[in-house]
Short mmCIF file of C-alpha atoms and ligand atoms in Angstrom, two decimals:
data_model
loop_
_atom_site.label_atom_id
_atom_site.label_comp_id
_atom_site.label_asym_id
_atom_site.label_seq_id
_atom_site.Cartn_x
_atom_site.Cartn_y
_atom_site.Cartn_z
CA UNK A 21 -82.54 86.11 143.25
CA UNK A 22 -82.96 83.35 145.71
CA UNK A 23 -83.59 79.78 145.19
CA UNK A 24 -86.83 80.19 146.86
CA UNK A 25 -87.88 83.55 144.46
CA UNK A 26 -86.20 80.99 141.46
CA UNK A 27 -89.29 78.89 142.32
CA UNK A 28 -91.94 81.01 143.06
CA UNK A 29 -91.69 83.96 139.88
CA UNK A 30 -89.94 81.62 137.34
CA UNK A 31 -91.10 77.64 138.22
CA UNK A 32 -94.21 75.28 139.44
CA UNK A 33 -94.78 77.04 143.00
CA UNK A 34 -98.27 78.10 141.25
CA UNK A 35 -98.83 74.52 140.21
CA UNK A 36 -98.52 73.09 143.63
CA UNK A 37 -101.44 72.24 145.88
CA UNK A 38 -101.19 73.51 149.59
CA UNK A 39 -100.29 70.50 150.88
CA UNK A 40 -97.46 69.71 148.39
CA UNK A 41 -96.05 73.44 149.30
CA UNK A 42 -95.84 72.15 152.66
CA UNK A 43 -93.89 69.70 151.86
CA UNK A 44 -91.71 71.24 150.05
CA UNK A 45 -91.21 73.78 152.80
CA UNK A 46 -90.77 71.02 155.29
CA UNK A 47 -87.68 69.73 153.67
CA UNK A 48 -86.46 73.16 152.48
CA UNK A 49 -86.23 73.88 156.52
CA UNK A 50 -84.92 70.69 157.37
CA UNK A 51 -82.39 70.87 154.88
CA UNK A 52 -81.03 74.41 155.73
CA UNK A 53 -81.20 74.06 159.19
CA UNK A 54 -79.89 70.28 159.88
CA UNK A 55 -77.99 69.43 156.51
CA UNK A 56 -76.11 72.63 155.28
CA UNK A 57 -74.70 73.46 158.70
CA UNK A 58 -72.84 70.85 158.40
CA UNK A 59 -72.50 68.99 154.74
CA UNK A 60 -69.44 70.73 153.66
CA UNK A 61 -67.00 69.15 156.77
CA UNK A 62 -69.22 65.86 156.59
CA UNK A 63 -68.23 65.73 152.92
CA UNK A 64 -64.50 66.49 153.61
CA UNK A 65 -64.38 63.70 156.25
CA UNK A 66 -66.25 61.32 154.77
CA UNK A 67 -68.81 61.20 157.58
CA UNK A 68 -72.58 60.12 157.65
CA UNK A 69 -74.52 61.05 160.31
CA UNK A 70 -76.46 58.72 161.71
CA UNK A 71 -78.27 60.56 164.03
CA UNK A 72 -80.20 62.65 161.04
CA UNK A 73 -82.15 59.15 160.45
CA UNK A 74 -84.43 59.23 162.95
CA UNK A 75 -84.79 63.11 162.60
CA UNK A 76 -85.99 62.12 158.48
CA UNK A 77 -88.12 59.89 159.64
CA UNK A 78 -89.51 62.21 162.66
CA UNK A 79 -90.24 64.48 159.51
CA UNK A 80 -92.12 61.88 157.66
CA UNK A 81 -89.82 61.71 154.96
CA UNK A 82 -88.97 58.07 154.73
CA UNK A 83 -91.08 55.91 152.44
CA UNK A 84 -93.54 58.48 152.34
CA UNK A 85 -95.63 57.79 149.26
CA UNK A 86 -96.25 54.67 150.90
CA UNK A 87 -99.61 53.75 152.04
CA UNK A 88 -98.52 51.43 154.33
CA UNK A 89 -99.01 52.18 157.89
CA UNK A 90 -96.44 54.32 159.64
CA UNK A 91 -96.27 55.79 156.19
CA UNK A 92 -97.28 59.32 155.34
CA UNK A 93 -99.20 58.41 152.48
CA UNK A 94 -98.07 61.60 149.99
CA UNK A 95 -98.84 62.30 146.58
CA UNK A 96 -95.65 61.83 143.86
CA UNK A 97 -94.91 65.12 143.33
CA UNK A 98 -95.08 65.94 146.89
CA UNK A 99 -92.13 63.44 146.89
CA UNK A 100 -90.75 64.53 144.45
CA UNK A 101 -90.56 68.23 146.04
CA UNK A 102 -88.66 66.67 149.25
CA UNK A 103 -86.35 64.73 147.13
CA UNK A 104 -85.65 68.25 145.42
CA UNK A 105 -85.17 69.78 148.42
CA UNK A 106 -82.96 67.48 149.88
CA UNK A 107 -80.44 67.48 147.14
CA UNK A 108 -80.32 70.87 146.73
CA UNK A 109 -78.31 70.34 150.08
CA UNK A 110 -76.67 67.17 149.12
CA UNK A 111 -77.43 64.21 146.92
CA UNK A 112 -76.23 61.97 149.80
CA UNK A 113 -78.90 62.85 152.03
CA UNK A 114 -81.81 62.41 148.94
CA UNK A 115 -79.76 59.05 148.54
CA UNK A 116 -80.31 57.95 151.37
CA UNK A 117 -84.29 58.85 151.31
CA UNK A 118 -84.24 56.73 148.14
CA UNK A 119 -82.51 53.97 149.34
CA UNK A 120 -84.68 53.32 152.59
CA UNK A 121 -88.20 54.82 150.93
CA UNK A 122 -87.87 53.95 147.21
CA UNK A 123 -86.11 50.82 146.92
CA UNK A 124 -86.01 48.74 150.28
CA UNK A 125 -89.32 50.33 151.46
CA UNK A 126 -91.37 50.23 148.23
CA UNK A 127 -89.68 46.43 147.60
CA UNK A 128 -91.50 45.00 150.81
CA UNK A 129 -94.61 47.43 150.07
CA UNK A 130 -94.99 46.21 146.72
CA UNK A 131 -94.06 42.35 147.24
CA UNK A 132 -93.86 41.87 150.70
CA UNK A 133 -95.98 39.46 153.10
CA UNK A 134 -98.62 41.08 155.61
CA UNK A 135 -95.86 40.26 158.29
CA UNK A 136 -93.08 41.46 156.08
CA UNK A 137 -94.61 44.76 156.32
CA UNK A 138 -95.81 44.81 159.85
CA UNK A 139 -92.04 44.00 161.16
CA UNK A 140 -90.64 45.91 158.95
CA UNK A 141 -92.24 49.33 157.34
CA UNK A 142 -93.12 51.37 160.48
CA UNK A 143 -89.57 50.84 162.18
CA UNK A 144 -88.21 51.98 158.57
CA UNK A 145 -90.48 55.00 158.60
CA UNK A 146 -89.43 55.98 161.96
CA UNK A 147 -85.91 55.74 160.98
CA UNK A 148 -85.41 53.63 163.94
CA UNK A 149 -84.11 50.80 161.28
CA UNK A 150 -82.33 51.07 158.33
CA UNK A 151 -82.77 49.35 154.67
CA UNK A 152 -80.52 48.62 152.02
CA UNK A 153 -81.14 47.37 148.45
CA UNK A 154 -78.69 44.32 147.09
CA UNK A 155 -78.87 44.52 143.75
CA UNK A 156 -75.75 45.70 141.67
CA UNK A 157 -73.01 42.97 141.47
CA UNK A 158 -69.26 43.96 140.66
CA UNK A 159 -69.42 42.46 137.90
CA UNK A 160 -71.19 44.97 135.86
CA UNK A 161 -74.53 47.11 137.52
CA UNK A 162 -76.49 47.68 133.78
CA UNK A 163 -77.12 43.98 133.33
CA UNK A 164 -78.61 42.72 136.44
CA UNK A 165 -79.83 39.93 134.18
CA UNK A 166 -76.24 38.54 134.57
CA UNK A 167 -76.36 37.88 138.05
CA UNK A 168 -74.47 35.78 139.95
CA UNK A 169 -75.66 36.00 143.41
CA UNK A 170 -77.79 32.89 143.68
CA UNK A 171 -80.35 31.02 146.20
CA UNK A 172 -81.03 27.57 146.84
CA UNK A 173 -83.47 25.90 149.02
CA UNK A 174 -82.30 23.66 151.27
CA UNK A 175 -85.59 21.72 153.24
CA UNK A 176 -87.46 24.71 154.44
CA UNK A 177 -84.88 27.15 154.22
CA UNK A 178 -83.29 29.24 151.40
CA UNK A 179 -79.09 29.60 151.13
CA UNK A 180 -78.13 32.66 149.44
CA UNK A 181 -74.19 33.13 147.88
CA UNK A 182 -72.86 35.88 146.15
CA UNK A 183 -70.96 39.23 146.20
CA UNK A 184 -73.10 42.77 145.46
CA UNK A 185 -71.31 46.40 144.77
CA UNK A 186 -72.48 49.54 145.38
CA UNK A 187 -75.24 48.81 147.96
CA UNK A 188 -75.97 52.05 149.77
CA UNK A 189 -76.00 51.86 153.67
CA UNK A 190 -75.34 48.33 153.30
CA UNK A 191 -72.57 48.31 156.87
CA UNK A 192 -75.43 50.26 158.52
CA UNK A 193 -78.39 48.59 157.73
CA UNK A 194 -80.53 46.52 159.69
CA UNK A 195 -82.38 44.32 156.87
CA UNK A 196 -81.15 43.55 153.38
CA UNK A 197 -83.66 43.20 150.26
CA UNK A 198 -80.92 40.73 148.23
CA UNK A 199 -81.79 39.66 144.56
CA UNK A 200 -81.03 36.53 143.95
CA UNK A 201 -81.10 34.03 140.61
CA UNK A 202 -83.15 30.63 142.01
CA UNK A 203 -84.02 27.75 139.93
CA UNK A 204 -87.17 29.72 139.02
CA UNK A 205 -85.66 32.92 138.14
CA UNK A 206 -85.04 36.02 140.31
CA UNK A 207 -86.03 36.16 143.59
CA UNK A 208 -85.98 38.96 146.45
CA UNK A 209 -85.27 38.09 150.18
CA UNK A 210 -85.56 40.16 153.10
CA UNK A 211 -82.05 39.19 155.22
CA UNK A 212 -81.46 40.81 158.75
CA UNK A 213 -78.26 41.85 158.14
CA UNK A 214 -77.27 40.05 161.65
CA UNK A 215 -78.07 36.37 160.07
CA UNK A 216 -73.97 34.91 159.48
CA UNK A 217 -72.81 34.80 156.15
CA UNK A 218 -73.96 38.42 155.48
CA UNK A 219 -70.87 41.06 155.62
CA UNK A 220 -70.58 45.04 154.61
CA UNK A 221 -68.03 46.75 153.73
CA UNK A 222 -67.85 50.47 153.49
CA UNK A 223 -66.09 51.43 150.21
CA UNK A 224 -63.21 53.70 150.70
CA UNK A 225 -61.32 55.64 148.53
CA UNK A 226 -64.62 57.72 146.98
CA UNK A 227 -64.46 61.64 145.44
CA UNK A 228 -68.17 61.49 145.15
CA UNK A 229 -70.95 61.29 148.02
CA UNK A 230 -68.45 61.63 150.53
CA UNK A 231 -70.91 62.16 153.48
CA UNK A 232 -72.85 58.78 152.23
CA UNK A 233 -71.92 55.01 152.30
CA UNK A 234 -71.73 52.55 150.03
CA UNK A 235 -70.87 48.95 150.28
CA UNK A 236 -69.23 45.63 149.00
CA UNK A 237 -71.74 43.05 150.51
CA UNK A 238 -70.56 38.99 150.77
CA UNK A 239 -73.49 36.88 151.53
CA UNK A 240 -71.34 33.41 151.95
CA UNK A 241 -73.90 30.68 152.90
CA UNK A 242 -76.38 33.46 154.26
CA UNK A 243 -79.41 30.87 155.39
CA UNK A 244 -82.67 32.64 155.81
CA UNK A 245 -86.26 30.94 156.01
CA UNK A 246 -89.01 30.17 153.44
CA UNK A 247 -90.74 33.79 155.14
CA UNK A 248 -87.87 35.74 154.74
CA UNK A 249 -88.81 35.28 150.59
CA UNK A 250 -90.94 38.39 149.06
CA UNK A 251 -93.72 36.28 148.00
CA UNK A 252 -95.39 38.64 145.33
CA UNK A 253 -91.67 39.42 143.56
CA UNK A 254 -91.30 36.99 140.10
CA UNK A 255 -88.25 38.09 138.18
CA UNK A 256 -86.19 41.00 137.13
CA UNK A 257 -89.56 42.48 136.85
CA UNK A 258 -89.56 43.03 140.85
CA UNK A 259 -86.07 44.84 140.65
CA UNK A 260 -86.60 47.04 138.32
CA UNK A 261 -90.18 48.67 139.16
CA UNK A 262 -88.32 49.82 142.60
CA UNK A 263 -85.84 51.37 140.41
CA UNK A 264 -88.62 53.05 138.56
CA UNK A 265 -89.18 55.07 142.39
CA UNK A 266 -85.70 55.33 142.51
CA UNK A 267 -85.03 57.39 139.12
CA UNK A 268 -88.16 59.04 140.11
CA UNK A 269 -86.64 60.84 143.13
CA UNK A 270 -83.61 61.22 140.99
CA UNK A 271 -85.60 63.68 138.05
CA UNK A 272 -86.73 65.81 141.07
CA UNK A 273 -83.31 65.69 143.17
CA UNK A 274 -80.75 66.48 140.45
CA UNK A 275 -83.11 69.61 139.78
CA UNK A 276 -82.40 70.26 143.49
CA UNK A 277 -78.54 70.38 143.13
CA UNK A 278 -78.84 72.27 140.11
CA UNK A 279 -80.91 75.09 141.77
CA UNK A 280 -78.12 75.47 144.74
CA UNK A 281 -75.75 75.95 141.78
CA UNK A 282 -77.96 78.62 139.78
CA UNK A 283 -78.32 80.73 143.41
CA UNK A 284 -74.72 80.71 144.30
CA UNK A 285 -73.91 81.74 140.56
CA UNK A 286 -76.35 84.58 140.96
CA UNK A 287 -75.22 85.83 144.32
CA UNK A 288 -71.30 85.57 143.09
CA UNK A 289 -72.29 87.19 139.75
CA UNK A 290 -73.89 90.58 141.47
CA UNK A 291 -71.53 90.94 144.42
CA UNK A 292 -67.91 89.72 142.53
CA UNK A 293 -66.38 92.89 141.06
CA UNK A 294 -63.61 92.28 138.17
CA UNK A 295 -62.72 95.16 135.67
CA UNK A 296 -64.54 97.29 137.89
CA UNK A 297 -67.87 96.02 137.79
CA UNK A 298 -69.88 93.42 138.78
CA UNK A 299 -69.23 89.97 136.54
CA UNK A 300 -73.32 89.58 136.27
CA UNK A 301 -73.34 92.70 134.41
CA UNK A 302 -70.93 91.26 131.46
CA UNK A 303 -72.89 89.81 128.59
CA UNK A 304 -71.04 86.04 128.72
CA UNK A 305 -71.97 85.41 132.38
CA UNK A 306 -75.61 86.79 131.92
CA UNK A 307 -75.51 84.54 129.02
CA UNK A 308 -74.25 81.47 131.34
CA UNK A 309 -77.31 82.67 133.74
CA UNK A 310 -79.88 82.52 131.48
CA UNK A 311 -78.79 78.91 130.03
CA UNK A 312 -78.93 77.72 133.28
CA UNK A 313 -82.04 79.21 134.00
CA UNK A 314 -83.77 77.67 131.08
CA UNK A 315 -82.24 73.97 131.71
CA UNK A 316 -83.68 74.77 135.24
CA UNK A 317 -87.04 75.56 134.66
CA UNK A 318 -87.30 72.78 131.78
CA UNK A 319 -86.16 70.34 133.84
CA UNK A 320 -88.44 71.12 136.74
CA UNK A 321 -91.54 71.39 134.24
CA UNK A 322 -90.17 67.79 133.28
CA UNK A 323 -90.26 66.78 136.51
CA UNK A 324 -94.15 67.87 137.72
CA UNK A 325 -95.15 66.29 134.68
CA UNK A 326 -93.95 63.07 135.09
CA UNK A 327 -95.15 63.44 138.67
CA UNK A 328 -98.88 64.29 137.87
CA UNK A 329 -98.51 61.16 135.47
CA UNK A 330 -97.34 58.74 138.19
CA UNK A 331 -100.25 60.43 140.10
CA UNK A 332 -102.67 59.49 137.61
CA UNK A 333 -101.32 55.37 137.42
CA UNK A 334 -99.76 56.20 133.72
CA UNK A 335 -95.75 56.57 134.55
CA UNK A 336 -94.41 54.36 132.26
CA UNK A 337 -90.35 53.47 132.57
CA UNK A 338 -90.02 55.18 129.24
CA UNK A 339 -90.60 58.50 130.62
CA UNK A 340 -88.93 58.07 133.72
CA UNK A 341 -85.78 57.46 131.65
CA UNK A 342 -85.97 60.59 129.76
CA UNK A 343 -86.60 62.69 133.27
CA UNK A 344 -83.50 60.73 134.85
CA UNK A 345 -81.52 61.38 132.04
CA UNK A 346 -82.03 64.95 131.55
CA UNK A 347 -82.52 66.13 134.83
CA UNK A 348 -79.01 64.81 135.74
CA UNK A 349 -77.22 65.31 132.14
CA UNK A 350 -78.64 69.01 132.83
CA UNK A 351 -77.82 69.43 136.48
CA UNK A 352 -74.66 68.16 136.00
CA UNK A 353 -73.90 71.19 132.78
CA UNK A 354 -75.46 73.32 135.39
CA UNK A 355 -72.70 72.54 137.76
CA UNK A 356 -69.95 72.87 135.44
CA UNK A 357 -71.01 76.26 134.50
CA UNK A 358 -71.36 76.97 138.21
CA UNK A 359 -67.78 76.47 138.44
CA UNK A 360 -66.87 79.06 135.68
CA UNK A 361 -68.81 81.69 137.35
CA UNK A 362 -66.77 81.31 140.23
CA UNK A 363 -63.93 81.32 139.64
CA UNK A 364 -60.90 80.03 141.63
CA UNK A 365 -62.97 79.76 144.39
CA UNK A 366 -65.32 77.38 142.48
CA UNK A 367 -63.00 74.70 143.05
CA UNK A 368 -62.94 74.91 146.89
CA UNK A 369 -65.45 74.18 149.89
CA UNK A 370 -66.35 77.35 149.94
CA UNK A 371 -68.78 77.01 147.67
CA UNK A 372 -70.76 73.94 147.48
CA UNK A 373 -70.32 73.99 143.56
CA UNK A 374 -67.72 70.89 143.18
CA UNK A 375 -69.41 68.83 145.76
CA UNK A 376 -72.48 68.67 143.67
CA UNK A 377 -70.72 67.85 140.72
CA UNK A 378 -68.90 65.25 142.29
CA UNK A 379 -71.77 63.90 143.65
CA UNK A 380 -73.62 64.37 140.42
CA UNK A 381 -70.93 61.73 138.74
CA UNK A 382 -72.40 59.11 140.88
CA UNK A 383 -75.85 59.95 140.26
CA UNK A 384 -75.42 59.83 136.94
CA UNK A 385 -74.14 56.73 137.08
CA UNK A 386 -76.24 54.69 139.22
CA UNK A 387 -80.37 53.57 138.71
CA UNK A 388 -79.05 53.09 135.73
CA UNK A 389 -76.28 54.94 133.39
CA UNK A 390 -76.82 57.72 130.70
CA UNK A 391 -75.76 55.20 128.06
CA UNK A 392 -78.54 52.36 129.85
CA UNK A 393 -81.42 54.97 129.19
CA UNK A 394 -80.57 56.41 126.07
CA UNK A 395 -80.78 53.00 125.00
CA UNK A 396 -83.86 52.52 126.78
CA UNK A 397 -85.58 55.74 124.35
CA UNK A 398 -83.49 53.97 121.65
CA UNK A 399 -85.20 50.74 122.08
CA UNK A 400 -89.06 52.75 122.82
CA UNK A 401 -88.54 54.95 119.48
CA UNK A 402 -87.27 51.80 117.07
CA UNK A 403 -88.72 48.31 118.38
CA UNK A 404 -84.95 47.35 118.39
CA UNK A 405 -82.55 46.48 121.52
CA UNK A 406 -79.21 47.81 121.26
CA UNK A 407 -78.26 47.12 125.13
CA UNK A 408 -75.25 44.86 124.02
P1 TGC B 8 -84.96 42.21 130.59
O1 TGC B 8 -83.89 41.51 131.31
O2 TGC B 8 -85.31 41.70 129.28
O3 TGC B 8 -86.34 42.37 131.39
C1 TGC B 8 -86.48 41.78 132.55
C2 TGC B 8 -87.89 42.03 133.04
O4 TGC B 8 -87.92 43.29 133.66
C3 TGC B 8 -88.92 44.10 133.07
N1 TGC B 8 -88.45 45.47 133.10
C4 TGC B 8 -89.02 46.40 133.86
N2 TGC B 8 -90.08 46.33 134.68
C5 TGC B 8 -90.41 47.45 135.33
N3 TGC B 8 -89.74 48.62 135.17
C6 TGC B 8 -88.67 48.72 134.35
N4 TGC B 8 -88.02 49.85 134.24
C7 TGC B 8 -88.27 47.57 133.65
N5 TGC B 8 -87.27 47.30 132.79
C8 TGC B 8 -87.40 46.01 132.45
C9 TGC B 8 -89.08 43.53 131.68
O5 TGC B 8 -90.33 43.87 131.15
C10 TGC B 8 -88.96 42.06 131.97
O6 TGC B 8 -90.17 41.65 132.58
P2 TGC B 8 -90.68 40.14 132.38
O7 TGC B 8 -91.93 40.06 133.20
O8 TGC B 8 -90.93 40.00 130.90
O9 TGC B 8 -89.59 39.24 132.85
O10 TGC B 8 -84.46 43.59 130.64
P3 TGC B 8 -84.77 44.70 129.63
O11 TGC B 8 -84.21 44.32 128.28
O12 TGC B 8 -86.20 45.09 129.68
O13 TGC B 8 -83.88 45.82 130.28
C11 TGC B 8 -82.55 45.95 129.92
C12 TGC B 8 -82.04 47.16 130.70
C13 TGC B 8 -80.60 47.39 130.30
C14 TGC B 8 -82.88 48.38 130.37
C15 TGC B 8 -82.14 46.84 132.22
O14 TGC B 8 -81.33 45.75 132.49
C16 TGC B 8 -81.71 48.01 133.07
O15 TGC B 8 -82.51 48.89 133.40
N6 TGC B 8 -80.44 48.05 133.48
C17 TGC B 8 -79.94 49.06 134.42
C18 TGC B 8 -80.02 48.51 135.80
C19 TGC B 8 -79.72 49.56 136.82
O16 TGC B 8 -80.30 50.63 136.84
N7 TGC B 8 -78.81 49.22 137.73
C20 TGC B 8 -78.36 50.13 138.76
C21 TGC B 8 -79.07 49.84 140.06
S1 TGC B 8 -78.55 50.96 141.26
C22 TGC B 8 -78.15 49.95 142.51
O17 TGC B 8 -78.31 48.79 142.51
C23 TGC B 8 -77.68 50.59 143.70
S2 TGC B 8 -79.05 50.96 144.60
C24 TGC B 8 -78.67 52.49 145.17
C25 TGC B 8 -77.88 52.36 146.41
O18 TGC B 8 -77.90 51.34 147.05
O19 TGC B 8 -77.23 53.36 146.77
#
């Protein structure tokens, strides 16, 4: 069975409207003819490739449930079907559609100046320049509360100092949305990432996201003017509902990597012969199938239903943290059963198998941790806070 058959007898492919299909088939093309050539040696050398910007953005792809202009103007779970897509080649690549569409994007949609969008969201949709998101500090990413990054206005200008972690694209992006603690609580600022003080650097040494970058960021006496603030962002409120987009993409994507791991368990299942038959004809691997069939299909039923909710205006963060947490707790299981199934041979580049899983460590991590948002349906199902 193929992924595509996994979708179409078993999933939502019924539930989808034309349009959303062909979106879906958009970045299911893309992705097999522009990302899985290649992924496997991008991974292993630890290279992004630039040059697949422009081509995302050619596609529509980048910040497009925007309304802005230059932006496609899509439906959530139309979205949420290219995120899917995307990641069922590699989580790097749906990263990096979340990082420019769903945090930097959406931050100068949502709170941004008529001129903050005008310079900035068309270029961004093109994928002729990049966005990062400067949230996360070293320091600890669950508490952005704690913040140390701060700004301070000096006459008509604002002088931002601090350190972020973790900042996706940061070395290649053009602009910078940096959070910042002012005298009147958190603040968002739109830095070009030329402006002195500002410096990326590329973290080394990862096992996960290989063929994706992510940054320590110093902003040391970055100086910026009044307009370079994000006038209608007040507090950690302004943060966090970008997240909300973020962990969106995520409860589609994760489903994504999960699928590529169901199909290659299924095609080495019917074709590997041990003890003289096929393994997909033993009882424990058709029971491994099955499990990750069902994991599949709930988590994808998850996912269009918290996508016709955003649809409708009624998303609440509650309900995105149960889809972020299961779809990657579940993808993640997925993965790991993957891995039996294959063998040996799981555990090499042959199969894409350990990449996902690798990569699946980080999403599971970041937009906020397992532990962060089973704390967050801790705090929805008693009235009580149990973050610290
Ligand atoms: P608290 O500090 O009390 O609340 C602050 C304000 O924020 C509001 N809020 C939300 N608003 C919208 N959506 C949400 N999901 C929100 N969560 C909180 C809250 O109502 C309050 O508003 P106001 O107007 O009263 O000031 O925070 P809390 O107690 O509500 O939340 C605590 C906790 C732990 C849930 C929150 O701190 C949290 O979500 N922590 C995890 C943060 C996280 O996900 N960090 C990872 C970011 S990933 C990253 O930075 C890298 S970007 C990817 C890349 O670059 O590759």
């Amino acid at each position: 069975m193929t992924a595509s058959s996994l979708d179409e007898a078993f999933s939502i492919d019924h539930l989808l409207s034309d349009e959303e299909r062909s979106w879906a088939a958009k970045a299911r093309a893309f992705a097999t003819e522009r990302i899985r050539p290649v992924i496997e040696q991008d991974f292993e050398d630890k290279h992004f490739r630039r040059e697949l910007v422009a081509e995302l953005g050619a596609q529509g792809f980048l910040g497009m449930h925007l309304k802005d202009e230059g932006c496609a103007g899509a439906g959530a779970v139309s979205y949420g079907l290219v995120c899917h897509e995307l990641e069922a080649a590699d989580s790097g690549w749906r990263t990096f559609v979340s990082v420019q569409g769903s945090l930097a994007m959406s931050a100068i949609s949502k709170f941004g100046s008529d001129e903050q969008k005008a310079e900035w969201l068309p270029p961004m949709a093109r994928g002729e320049r990049i966005g990062c998101f400067a949230l996360t500090e070293p320091d600890g990413g669950s508490d952005p509360a704690a913040m140390t990054t701060r700004a301070r206005r000096d006459g008509d200008d604002w002088v931002i100092t601090g350190v972020k972690r973790w900042i996706g694209l940061a070395a290649l992006a053009d602009v910078a949305v940096v959070w910042a603690g002012t005298d009147d609580g958190v603040r968002g600022f739109l830095v070009p990432t030329t402006t002195p003080g500002f410096s990326a650097t590329a973290i080394d040494g990862k096992l996960s996201m290989r063929a994706s970058v992510q940054c320590d960021v110093v902003l040391d006496e970055v100086r910026v003017p009044a307009s370079a603030q994000l006038p209608g962002a007040r507090g950690l409120s302004g943060p966090f509902s970008c997240l909300n987009e973020a962990r969106y993409g995520i409860v589609w994507g994760a489903m994504g990597a999960a699928r590529d791991c169901l199909e290659v368990s299924i095609a080495r299942a019917t074709t590997r012969q041990v003890f003289g038959r096929p393994i997909g004809a033993t009882q424990l691997i058709q029971e491994k199938l099955a499990n990750m069939l069902v994991e599949y299909e709930k988590g994808m039923l998850l996912a269009l239903h918290l996508g016709r909710l955003k649809e409708a205006g009624r998303l609440t963060p509650t309900q995105i943290s149960v889809g972020k947490l299961n779809s990657v707790r579940e993808a993640l299981a997925i993965a790991r059963e993957a891995r039996t199934i294959l063998g040996g041979d799981g555990i090499t580049n042959a199969f894409p198998v350990m990449r996902h899983m690798a990569n699946l460590e980080s999403v599971r991590t970041y937009e906020g941790t397992d532990e962060i948002h089973t704390l967050v349906l801790g705090r929805a199902l008693t009235g009580l806070a149990a973050f610290a």
